[in-house]
Short mmCIF file of N, CA and C in Angstrom, two decimals:
data_model
loop_
_atom_site.label_atom_id
_atom_site.label_comp_id
_atom_site.label_asym_id
_atom_site.label_seq_id
_atom_site.Cartn_x
_atom_site.Cartn_y
_atom_site.Cartn_z
N UNK A 1479 20.28 4.44 4.14
CA UNK A 1479 19.61 3.26 3.67
C UNK A 1479 19.21 3.46 2.20
N UNK A 1480 18.72 4.65 1.88
CA UNK A 1480 18.34 4.90 0.49
C UNK A 1480 19.56 4.86 -0.41
N UNK A 1481 20.70 5.35 0.08
CA UNK A 1481 21.92 5.29 -0.72
C UNK A 1481 22.30 3.85 -1.01
N UNK A 1482 22.20 2.98 -0.01
CA UNK A 1482 22.51 1.57 -0.23
C UNK A 1482 21.55 0.96 -1.25
N UNK A 1483 20.29 1.35 -1.16
CA UNK A 1483 19.32 0.87 -2.13
C UNK A 1483 19.66 1.38 -3.53
N UNK A 1484 20.02 2.65 -3.62
CA UNK A 1484 20.42 3.23 -4.91
C UNK A 1484 21.63 2.52 -5.48
N UNK A 1485 22.57 2.17 -4.62
CA UNK A 1485 23.78 1.47 -5.07
C UNK A 1485 23.46 0.11 -5.70
N UNK A 1486 22.35 -0.47 -5.32
CA UNK A 1486 21.92 -1.75 -5.91
C UNK A 1486 21.39 -1.58 -7.33
N UNK A 1487 21.02 -0.36 -7.69
CA UNK A 1487 20.46 -0.04 -9.02
C UNK A 1487 19.26 -0.94 -9.34
N UNK A 1488 18.24 -0.91 -8.47
CA UNK A 1488 17.09 -1.79 -8.72
C UNK A 1488 16.34 -1.39 -9.98
N UNK A 1489 15.90 -2.37 -10.73
CA UNK A 1489 15.10 -2.09 -11.93
C UNK A 1489 13.66 -1.77 -11.58
N UNK A 1490 13.21 -2.30 -10.44
CA UNK A 1490 11.84 -2.03 -9.98
C UNK A 1490 11.81 -2.12 -8.47
N UNK A 1491 10.77 -1.54 -7.89
CA UNK A 1491 10.49 -1.66 -6.46
C UNK A 1491 9.04 -2.06 -6.30
N UNK A 1492 8.79 -3.02 -5.42
CA UNK A 1492 7.44 -3.50 -5.14
C UNK A 1492 6.97 -2.89 -3.82
N UNK A 1493 5.72 -2.46 -3.79
CA UNK A 1493 5.14 -1.90 -2.57
C UNK A 1493 3.64 -2.06 -2.68
N UNK A 1494 2.92 -2.41 -1.70
CA UNK A 1494 3.31 -2.79 -0.36
C UNK A 1494 3.48 -4.30 -0.30
N UNK A 1495 4.23 -4.73 0.64
CA UNK A 1495 4.49 -6.17 0.72
C UNK A 1495 3.25 -6.92 1.18
N UNK A 1496 3.30 -8.22 1.04
CA UNK A 1496 2.12 -9.07 1.29
C UNK A 1496 1.53 -8.86 2.67
N UNK A 1497 2.37 -8.82 3.70
CA UNK A 1497 1.83 -8.71 5.05
C UNK A 1497 1.23 -7.34 5.31
N UNK A 1498 1.59 -6.35 4.53
CA UNK A 1498 0.95 -5.05 4.67
C UNK A 1498 -0.45 -5.06 4.05
N UNK A 1499 -0.62 -5.80 3.00
CA UNK A 1499 -1.91 -5.83 2.31
C UNK A 1499 -2.89 -6.79 2.97
N UNK A 1500 -2.39 -7.84 3.54
CA UNK A 1500 -3.29 -8.87 4.04
C UNK A 1500 -4.01 -8.40 5.28
N UNK A 1501 -5.13 -8.98 5.51
CA UNK A 1501 -5.89 -8.71 6.72
C UNK A 1501 -6.71 -9.94 7.02
N UNK A 1502 -7.17 -10.03 8.23
CA UNK A 1502 -7.97 -11.20 8.59
C UNK A 1502 -9.36 -11.11 7.97
N UNK A 1503 -9.84 -9.89 7.77
CA UNK A 1503 -11.12 -9.65 7.12
C UNK A 1503 -10.96 -8.46 6.17
N UNK A 1504 -11.81 -8.39 5.17
CA UNK A 1504 -11.68 -7.33 4.18
C UNK A 1504 -11.87 -5.93 4.75
N UNK A 1505 -12.67 -5.82 5.78
CA UNK A 1505 -12.90 -4.52 6.40
C UNK A 1505 -11.59 -3.88 6.89
N UNK A 1506 -10.63 -4.70 7.28
CA UNK A 1506 -9.35 -4.21 7.80
C UNK A 1506 -8.24 -4.24 6.76
N UNK A 1507 -8.58 -4.36 5.51
CA UNK A 1507 -7.56 -4.47 4.47
C UNK A 1507 -6.76 -3.17 4.31
N UNK A 1508 -5.61 -3.31 3.73
CA UNK A 1508 -4.75 -2.17 3.40
C UNK A 1508 -5.43 -1.39 2.28
N UNK A 1509 -5.56 -0.09 2.46
CA UNK A 1509 -6.19 0.76 1.44
C UNK A 1509 -5.23 1.91 1.13
N UNK A 1510 -4.73 1.95 -0.07
CA UNK A 1510 -3.67 2.88 -0.43
C UNK A 1510 -4.05 4.34 -0.23
N UNK A 1511 -5.32 4.69 -0.38
CA UNK A 1511 -5.73 6.09 -0.23
C UNK A 1511 -5.54 6.60 1.20
N UNK A 1512 -5.47 5.68 2.15
CA UNK A 1512 -5.23 6.08 3.54
C UNK A 1512 -3.74 6.34 3.79
N UNK A 1513 -2.89 6.11 2.77
CA UNK A 1513 -1.45 6.29 2.93
C UNK A 1513 -0.96 7.59 2.31
N UNK A 1514 -1.86 8.43 1.82
CA UNK A 1514 -1.44 9.69 1.21
C UNK A 1514 -2.00 10.86 2.01
N UNK A 1515 -1.50 12.03 1.73
CA UNK A 1515 -1.91 13.22 2.46
C UNK A 1515 -0.96 13.48 3.62
N UNK A 1516 -1.24 14.50 4.41
CA UNK A 1516 -0.36 14.81 5.54
C UNK A 1516 -0.22 13.61 6.47
N UNK A 1517 1.02 13.32 6.83
CA UNK A 1517 1.29 12.12 7.64
C UNK A 1517 0.50 12.13 8.93
N UNK A 1518 0.37 13.30 9.56
CA UNK A 1518 -0.33 13.36 10.84
C UNK A 1518 -1.82 13.07 10.70
N UNK A 1519 -2.36 13.14 9.49
CA UNK A 1519 -3.78 12.87 9.26
C UNK A 1519 -4.06 11.43 8.82
N UNK A 1520 -3.01 10.67 8.58
CA UNK A 1520 -3.20 9.30 8.09
C UNK A 1520 -3.67 8.40 9.23
N UNK A 1521 -4.70 7.60 8.93
CA UNK A 1521 -5.23 6.67 9.94
C UNK A 1521 -4.26 5.52 10.13
N UNK A 1522 -4.08 5.11 11.37
CA UNK A 1522 -3.27 3.93 11.63
C UNK A 1522 -4.11 2.69 11.33
N UNK A 1523 -3.44 1.63 10.98
CA UNK A 1523 -4.10 0.37 10.68
C UNK A 1523 -3.64 -0.67 11.69
N UNK A 1524 -4.59 -1.26 12.38
CA UNK A 1524 -4.25 -2.32 13.32
C UNK A 1524 -3.80 -3.54 12.53
N UNK A 1525 -2.70 -4.12 12.95
CA UNK A 1525 -2.15 -5.27 12.25
C UNK A 1525 -2.70 -6.56 12.85
N UNK A 1526 -2.84 -7.60 12.05
CA UNK A 1526 -3.39 -8.86 12.54
C UNK A 1526 -2.66 -9.45 13.74
N UNK A 1527 -1.36 -9.18 13.86
CA UNK A 1527 -0.63 -9.74 15.01
C UNK A 1527 -1.15 -9.21 16.33
N UNK A 1528 -1.88 -8.10 16.31
CA UNK A 1528 -2.45 -7.57 17.55
C UNK A 1528 -3.50 -8.51 18.13
N UNK A 1529 -4.16 -9.28 17.29
CA UNK A 1529 -5.27 -10.09 17.79
C UNK A 1529 -5.24 -11.54 17.32
N UNK A 1530 -4.28 -11.90 16.47
CA UNK A 1530 -4.24 -13.28 15.97
C UNK A 1530 -3.61 -14.27 16.93
N UNK A 1531 -2.56 -13.84 17.60
CA UNK A 1531 -1.80 -14.76 18.44
C UNK A 1531 -2.03 -14.41 19.91
N UNK A 1532 -3.04 -15.02 20.49
CA UNK A 1532 -3.42 -14.71 21.86
C UNK A 1532 -2.33 -15.07 22.86
N UNK A 1533 -1.50 -16.06 22.52
CA UNK A 1533 -0.41 -16.46 23.41
C UNK A 1533 0.76 -15.49 23.35
N UNK A 1534 0.76 -14.60 22.39
CA UNK A 1534 1.87 -13.67 22.20
C UNK A 1534 1.31 -12.29 21.85
N UNK A 1535 0.74 -11.61 22.82
CA UNK A 1535 0.08 -10.34 22.52
C UNK A 1535 1.07 -9.25 22.07
N UNK A 1536 0.64 -8.50 21.08
CA UNK A 1536 1.42 -7.36 20.59
C UNK A 1536 0.47 -6.18 20.49
N UNK A 1537 0.12 -5.58 21.62
CA UNK A 1537 -0.93 -4.56 21.63
C UNK A 1537 -0.55 -3.25 20.95
N UNK A 1538 0.69 -3.11 20.54
CA UNK A 1538 1.09 -1.85 19.92
C UNK A 1538 1.55 -2.04 18.48
N UNK A 1539 1.08 -3.06 17.81
CA UNK A 1539 1.52 -3.35 16.46
C UNK A 1539 0.54 -2.74 15.47
N UNK A 1540 0.86 -1.53 15.03
CA UNK A 1540 0.04 -0.80 14.08
C UNK A 1540 0.90 -0.38 12.90
N UNK A 1541 0.26 -0.09 11.82
CA UNK A 1541 0.96 0.49 10.68
C UNK A 1541 0.58 1.96 10.63
N UNK A 1542 1.59 2.83 10.63
CA UNK A 1542 1.34 4.28 10.71
C UNK A 1542 1.14 4.93 9.35
N UNK A 1543 1.56 4.29 8.29
CA UNK A 1543 1.53 4.86 6.93
C UNK A 1543 2.44 6.08 6.81
N UNK A 1544 3.48 6.15 7.65
CA UNK A 1544 4.48 7.19 7.48
C UNK A 1544 5.17 7.08 6.13
N UNK A 1545 5.24 5.87 5.62
CA UNK A 1545 5.72 5.63 4.25
C UNK A 1545 4.52 5.11 3.48
N UNK A 1546 3.97 5.96 2.64
CA UNK A 1546 2.79 5.60 1.87
C UNK A 1546 3.08 5.55 0.39
N UNK A 1547 2.05 5.50 -0.41
CA UNK A 1547 2.23 5.37 -1.85
C UNK A 1547 2.87 6.61 -2.49
N UNK A 1548 2.60 7.80 -1.99
CA UNK A 1548 3.25 8.98 -2.55
C UNK A 1548 4.75 8.90 -2.33
N UNK A 1549 5.17 8.55 -1.11
CA UNK A 1549 6.59 8.41 -0.82
C UNK A 1549 7.22 7.29 -1.63
N UNK A 1550 6.46 6.20 -1.82
CA UNK A 1550 6.94 5.09 -2.65
C UNK A 1550 7.21 5.56 -4.07
N UNK A 1551 6.26 6.29 -4.65
CA UNK A 1551 6.46 6.78 -6.02
C UNK A 1551 7.62 7.78 -6.09
N UNK A 1552 7.79 8.60 -5.07
CA UNK A 1552 8.93 9.51 -5.04
C UNK A 1552 10.24 8.73 -5.00
N UNK A 1553 10.29 7.69 -4.17
CA UNK A 1553 11.50 6.88 -4.07
C UNK A 1553 11.81 6.21 -5.41
N UNK A 1554 10.80 5.67 -6.05
CA UNK A 1554 11.02 5.05 -7.37
C UNK A 1554 11.58 6.07 -8.35
N UNK A 1555 11.02 7.27 -8.32
CA UNK A 1555 11.48 8.33 -9.21
C UNK A 1555 12.94 8.68 -8.90
N UNK A 1556 13.27 8.82 -7.63
CA UNK A 1556 14.64 9.16 -7.23
C UNK A 1556 15.63 8.07 -7.64
N UNK A 1557 15.21 6.81 -7.53
CA UNK A 1557 16.10 5.69 -7.84
C UNK A 1557 16.05 5.28 -9.31
N UNK A 1558 15.18 5.92 -10.05
CA UNK A 1558 14.95 5.55 -11.45
C UNK A 1558 14.60 4.07 -11.57
N UNK A 1559 13.76 3.63 -10.64
CA UNK A 1559 13.29 2.25 -10.63
C UNK A 1559 11.81 2.24 -11.00
N UNK A 1560 11.41 1.22 -11.69
CA UNK A 1560 10.00 1.11 -12.07
C UNK A 1560 9.16 0.73 -10.85
N UNK A 1561 8.09 1.48 -10.57
CA UNK A 1561 7.23 1.11 -9.44
C UNK A 1561 6.34 -0.09 -9.78
N UNK A 1562 6.20 -0.98 -8.83
CA UNK A 1562 5.29 -2.11 -8.97
C UNK A 1562 4.35 -2.09 -7.76
N UNK A 1563 3.26 -1.30 -7.88
CA UNK A 1563 2.32 -1.22 -6.76
C UNK A 1563 1.48 -2.48 -6.65
N UNK A 1564 1.27 -2.92 -5.42
CA UNK A 1564 0.49 -4.12 -5.13
C UNK A 1564 -0.73 -3.70 -4.32
N UNK A 1565 -1.90 -4.13 -4.76
CA UNK A 1565 -3.15 -3.76 -4.08
C UNK A 1565 -3.94 -5.00 -3.68
N UNK A 1566 -4.84 -4.81 -2.74
CA UNK A 1566 -5.75 -5.87 -2.35
C UNK A 1566 -6.80 -6.04 -3.45
N UNK A 1567 -7.08 -7.27 -3.81
CA UNK A 1567 -8.02 -7.54 -4.90
C UNK A 1567 -9.32 -8.18 -4.40
N UNK A 1568 -9.63 -7.98 -3.12
CA UNK A 1568 -10.87 -8.52 -2.59
C UNK A 1568 -10.71 -9.85 -1.89
N UNK A 1569 -9.51 -10.10 -1.37
CA UNK A 1569 -9.25 -11.35 -0.66
C UNK A 1569 -8.64 -11.04 0.70
N UNK A 1570 -9.22 -11.62 1.74
CA UNK A 1570 -8.61 -11.57 3.07
C UNK A 1570 -7.67 -12.76 3.19
N UNK A 1571 -6.91 -12.79 4.25
CA UNK A 1571 -5.95 -13.88 4.44
C UNK A 1571 -6.67 -15.23 4.45
N UNK A 1572 -6.17 -16.14 3.63
CA UNK A 1572 -6.81 -17.45 3.51
C UNK A 1572 -6.66 -18.28 4.78
N UNK A 1573 -5.69 -17.95 5.64
CA UNK A 1573 -5.49 -18.71 6.87
C UNK A 1573 -6.33 -18.18 8.02
N UNK A 1574 -6.94 -17.02 7.83
CA UNK A 1574 -7.82 -16.46 8.86
C UNK A 1574 -9.26 -16.71 8.44
N UNK A 1575 -9.88 -15.72 7.85
CA UNK A 1575 -11.28 -15.86 7.48
C UNK A 1575 -11.46 -16.44 6.09
N UNK A 1576 -10.46 -16.24 5.22
CA UNK A 1576 -10.61 -16.68 3.83
C UNK A 1576 -11.68 -15.91 3.10
N UNK A 1577 -12.04 -14.75 3.63
CA UNK A 1577 -13.12 -13.94 3.05
C UNK A 1577 -12.76 -13.50 1.63
N UNK A 1578 -13.71 -13.64 0.74
CA UNK A 1578 -13.56 -13.20 -0.65
C UNK A 1578 -14.69 -12.25 -1.01
N UNK A 1579 -14.36 -11.19 -1.72
CA UNK A 1579 -15.41 -10.31 -2.21
C UNK A 1579 -16.13 -11.04 -3.34
N UNK A 1580 -17.44 -11.10 -3.32
CA UNK A 1580 -18.17 -11.75 -4.42
C UNK A 1580 -17.88 -11.04 -5.74
N UNK A 1581 -17.93 -11.77 -6.82
CA UNK A 1581 -17.63 -11.21 -8.14
C UNK A 1581 -18.45 -9.97 -8.46
N UNK A 1582 -19.70 -9.97 -8.03
CA UNK A 1582 -20.56 -8.82 -8.33
C UNK A 1582 -20.28 -7.62 -7.40
N UNK A 1583 -19.29 -7.77 -6.51
CA UNK A 1583 -18.93 -6.67 -5.61
C UNK A 1583 -17.46 -6.27 -5.75
N UNK A 1584 -16.87 -6.56 -6.91
CA UNK A 1584 -15.46 -6.23 -7.13
C UNK A 1584 -15.23 -4.81 -7.63
N UNK A 1585 -16.29 -4.11 -8.01
CA UNK A 1585 -16.13 -2.76 -8.57
C UNK A 1585 -15.29 -1.83 -7.69
N UNK A 1586 -15.48 -1.79 -6.37
CA UNK A 1586 -14.64 -0.89 -5.56
C UNK A 1586 -13.15 -1.23 -5.64
N UNK A 1587 -12.81 -2.49 -5.77
CA UNK A 1587 -11.41 -2.91 -5.85
C UNK A 1587 -10.82 -2.50 -7.20
N UNK A 1588 -11.62 -2.66 -8.24
CA UNK A 1588 -11.19 -2.25 -9.58
C UNK A 1588 -11.02 -0.74 -9.64
N UNK A 1589 -11.98 -0.01 -9.07
CA UNK A 1589 -11.90 1.45 -9.06
C UNK A 1589 -10.69 1.91 -8.25
N UNK A 1590 -10.39 1.21 -7.18
CA UNK A 1590 -9.23 1.54 -6.36
C UNK A 1590 -7.94 1.45 -7.18
N UNK A 1591 -7.83 0.40 -7.99
CA UNK A 1591 -6.66 0.24 -8.85
C UNK A 1591 -6.61 1.35 -9.91
N UNK A 1592 -7.75 1.66 -10.49
CA UNK A 1592 -7.79 2.73 -11.49
C UNK A 1592 -7.43 4.08 -10.86
N UNK A 1593 -7.90 4.31 -9.65
CA UNK A 1593 -7.57 5.55 -8.95
C UNK A 1593 -6.07 5.63 -8.65
N UNK A 1594 -5.46 4.50 -8.31
CA UNK A 1594 -4.02 4.50 -8.06
C UNK A 1594 -3.25 4.83 -9.34
N UNK A 1595 -3.69 4.27 -10.44
CA UNK A 1595 -3.04 4.58 -11.72
C UNK A 1595 -3.17 6.07 -12.02
N UNK A 1596 -4.35 6.61 -11.81
CA UNK A 1596 -4.56 8.05 -12.02
C UNK A 1596 -3.68 8.87 -11.09
N UNK A 1597 -3.61 8.48 -9.84
CA UNK A 1597 -2.78 9.18 -8.85
C UNK A 1597 -1.31 9.18 -9.28
N UNK A 1598 -0.83 8.03 -9.72
CA UNK A 1598 0.58 7.90 -10.07
C UNK A 1598 0.94 8.61 -11.37
N UNK A 1599 0.05 8.57 -12.34
CA UNK A 1599 0.40 9.06 -13.68
C UNK A 1599 -0.11 10.46 -13.98
N UNK A 1600 -0.85 11.06 -13.07
CA UNK A 1600 -1.41 12.39 -13.30
C UNK A 1600 -0.30 13.39 -13.60
N UNK A 1601 -0.60 14.32 -14.48
CA UNK A 1601 0.39 15.33 -14.85
C UNK A 1601 0.11 16.65 -14.17
N UNK A 1602 -0.61 16.60 -13.06
CA UNK A 1602 -0.87 17.80 -12.28
C UNK A 1602 -0.77 17.41 -10.81
N UNK A 1603 -0.63 18.39 -9.92
CA UNK A 1603 -0.54 18.04 -8.49
C UNK A 1603 -1.72 17.17 -8.06
N UNK A 1604 -1.40 16.16 -7.27
CA UNK A 1604 -2.40 15.19 -6.84
C UNK A 1604 -2.82 15.43 -5.41
N UNK A 1605 -3.96 14.92 -5.08
CA UNK A 1605 -4.47 15.03 -3.71
C UNK A 1605 -3.42 14.51 -2.73
N UNK A 1606 -3.09 15.35 -1.78
CA UNK A 1606 -2.12 14.95 -0.77
C UNK A 1606 -0.69 15.03 -1.23
N UNK A 1607 -0.47 15.47 -2.45
CA UNK A 1607 0.88 15.53 -3.00
C UNK A 1607 1.06 16.81 -3.81
N UNK A 1608 0.99 17.97 -3.17
CA UNK A 1608 1.05 19.22 -3.91
C UNK A 1608 2.37 19.47 -4.61
N UNK A 1609 3.45 18.84 -4.17
CA UNK A 1609 4.75 19.04 -4.80
C UNK A 1609 5.13 17.90 -5.72
N UNK A 1610 4.15 17.17 -6.21
CA UNK A 1610 4.42 16.03 -7.07
C UNK A 1610 5.08 16.48 -8.37
N UNK A 1611 5.96 15.65 -8.92
CA UNK A 1611 6.56 16.02 -10.20
C UNK A 1611 5.49 16.16 -11.27
N UNK A 1612 5.54 17.21 -12.09
CA UNK A 1612 4.49 17.44 -13.06
C UNK A 1612 4.42 16.38 -14.15
N UNK A 1613 5.48 15.59 -14.29
CA UNK A 1613 5.48 14.59 -15.36
C UNK A 1613 4.72 13.33 -15.02
N UNK A 1614 4.42 13.11 -13.77
CA UNK A 1614 3.75 11.86 -13.38
C UNK A 1614 4.74 10.72 -13.35
N UNK A 1615 4.33 9.59 -12.84
CA UNK A 1615 5.17 8.41 -12.73
C UNK A 1615 4.65 7.36 -13.71
N UNK A 1616 5.48 6.87 -14.61
CA UNK A 1616 4.98 5.84 -15.55
C UNK A 1616 4.76 4.52 -14.83
N UNK A 1617 3.65 3.88 -15.14
CA UNK A 1617 3.34 2.56 -14.58
C UNK A 1617 3.15 1.59 -15.73
N UNK A 1618 3.86 0.48 -15.66
CA UNK A 1618 3.65 -0.57 -16.65
C UNK A 1618 2.93 -1.77 -16.06
N UNK A 1619 2.93 -1.87 -14.71
CA UNK A 1619 2.31 -3.01 -14.05
C UNK A 1619 1.64 -2.55 -12.76
N UNK A 1620 0.54 -3.19 -12.40
CA UNK A 1620 -0.09 -3.00 -11.09
C UNK A 1620 -0.57 -4.35 -10.60
#
């Protein structure tokens, strides 16, 4: 699959997709820091389909984070594609709760983005990524 992706010669790769980031409430939002470190230690995230559609139960629909941001950055590096990381900015799904973080409570979301930039561009081994390339990954967009 990666070879087929490489054959496409993508200029950039986007991660994570909208449905991975969205949640019915902010408490259950996608948080990139939970996607790094040893895979067996990563917390699973319950997906909204587990509880949104009562007529169609999916009791085993979780996200394992087996593919997290470290793996995403490695893939971008391998494919020589520019990474385009997507983060939650304090909004839950508008069709569920429509929950918004108040403007005076956006600091954690901003810090999360800054931490991701630091994680991606650091020129030394990063938390959960001891074999990271020493050059870091260039980011032009988040």
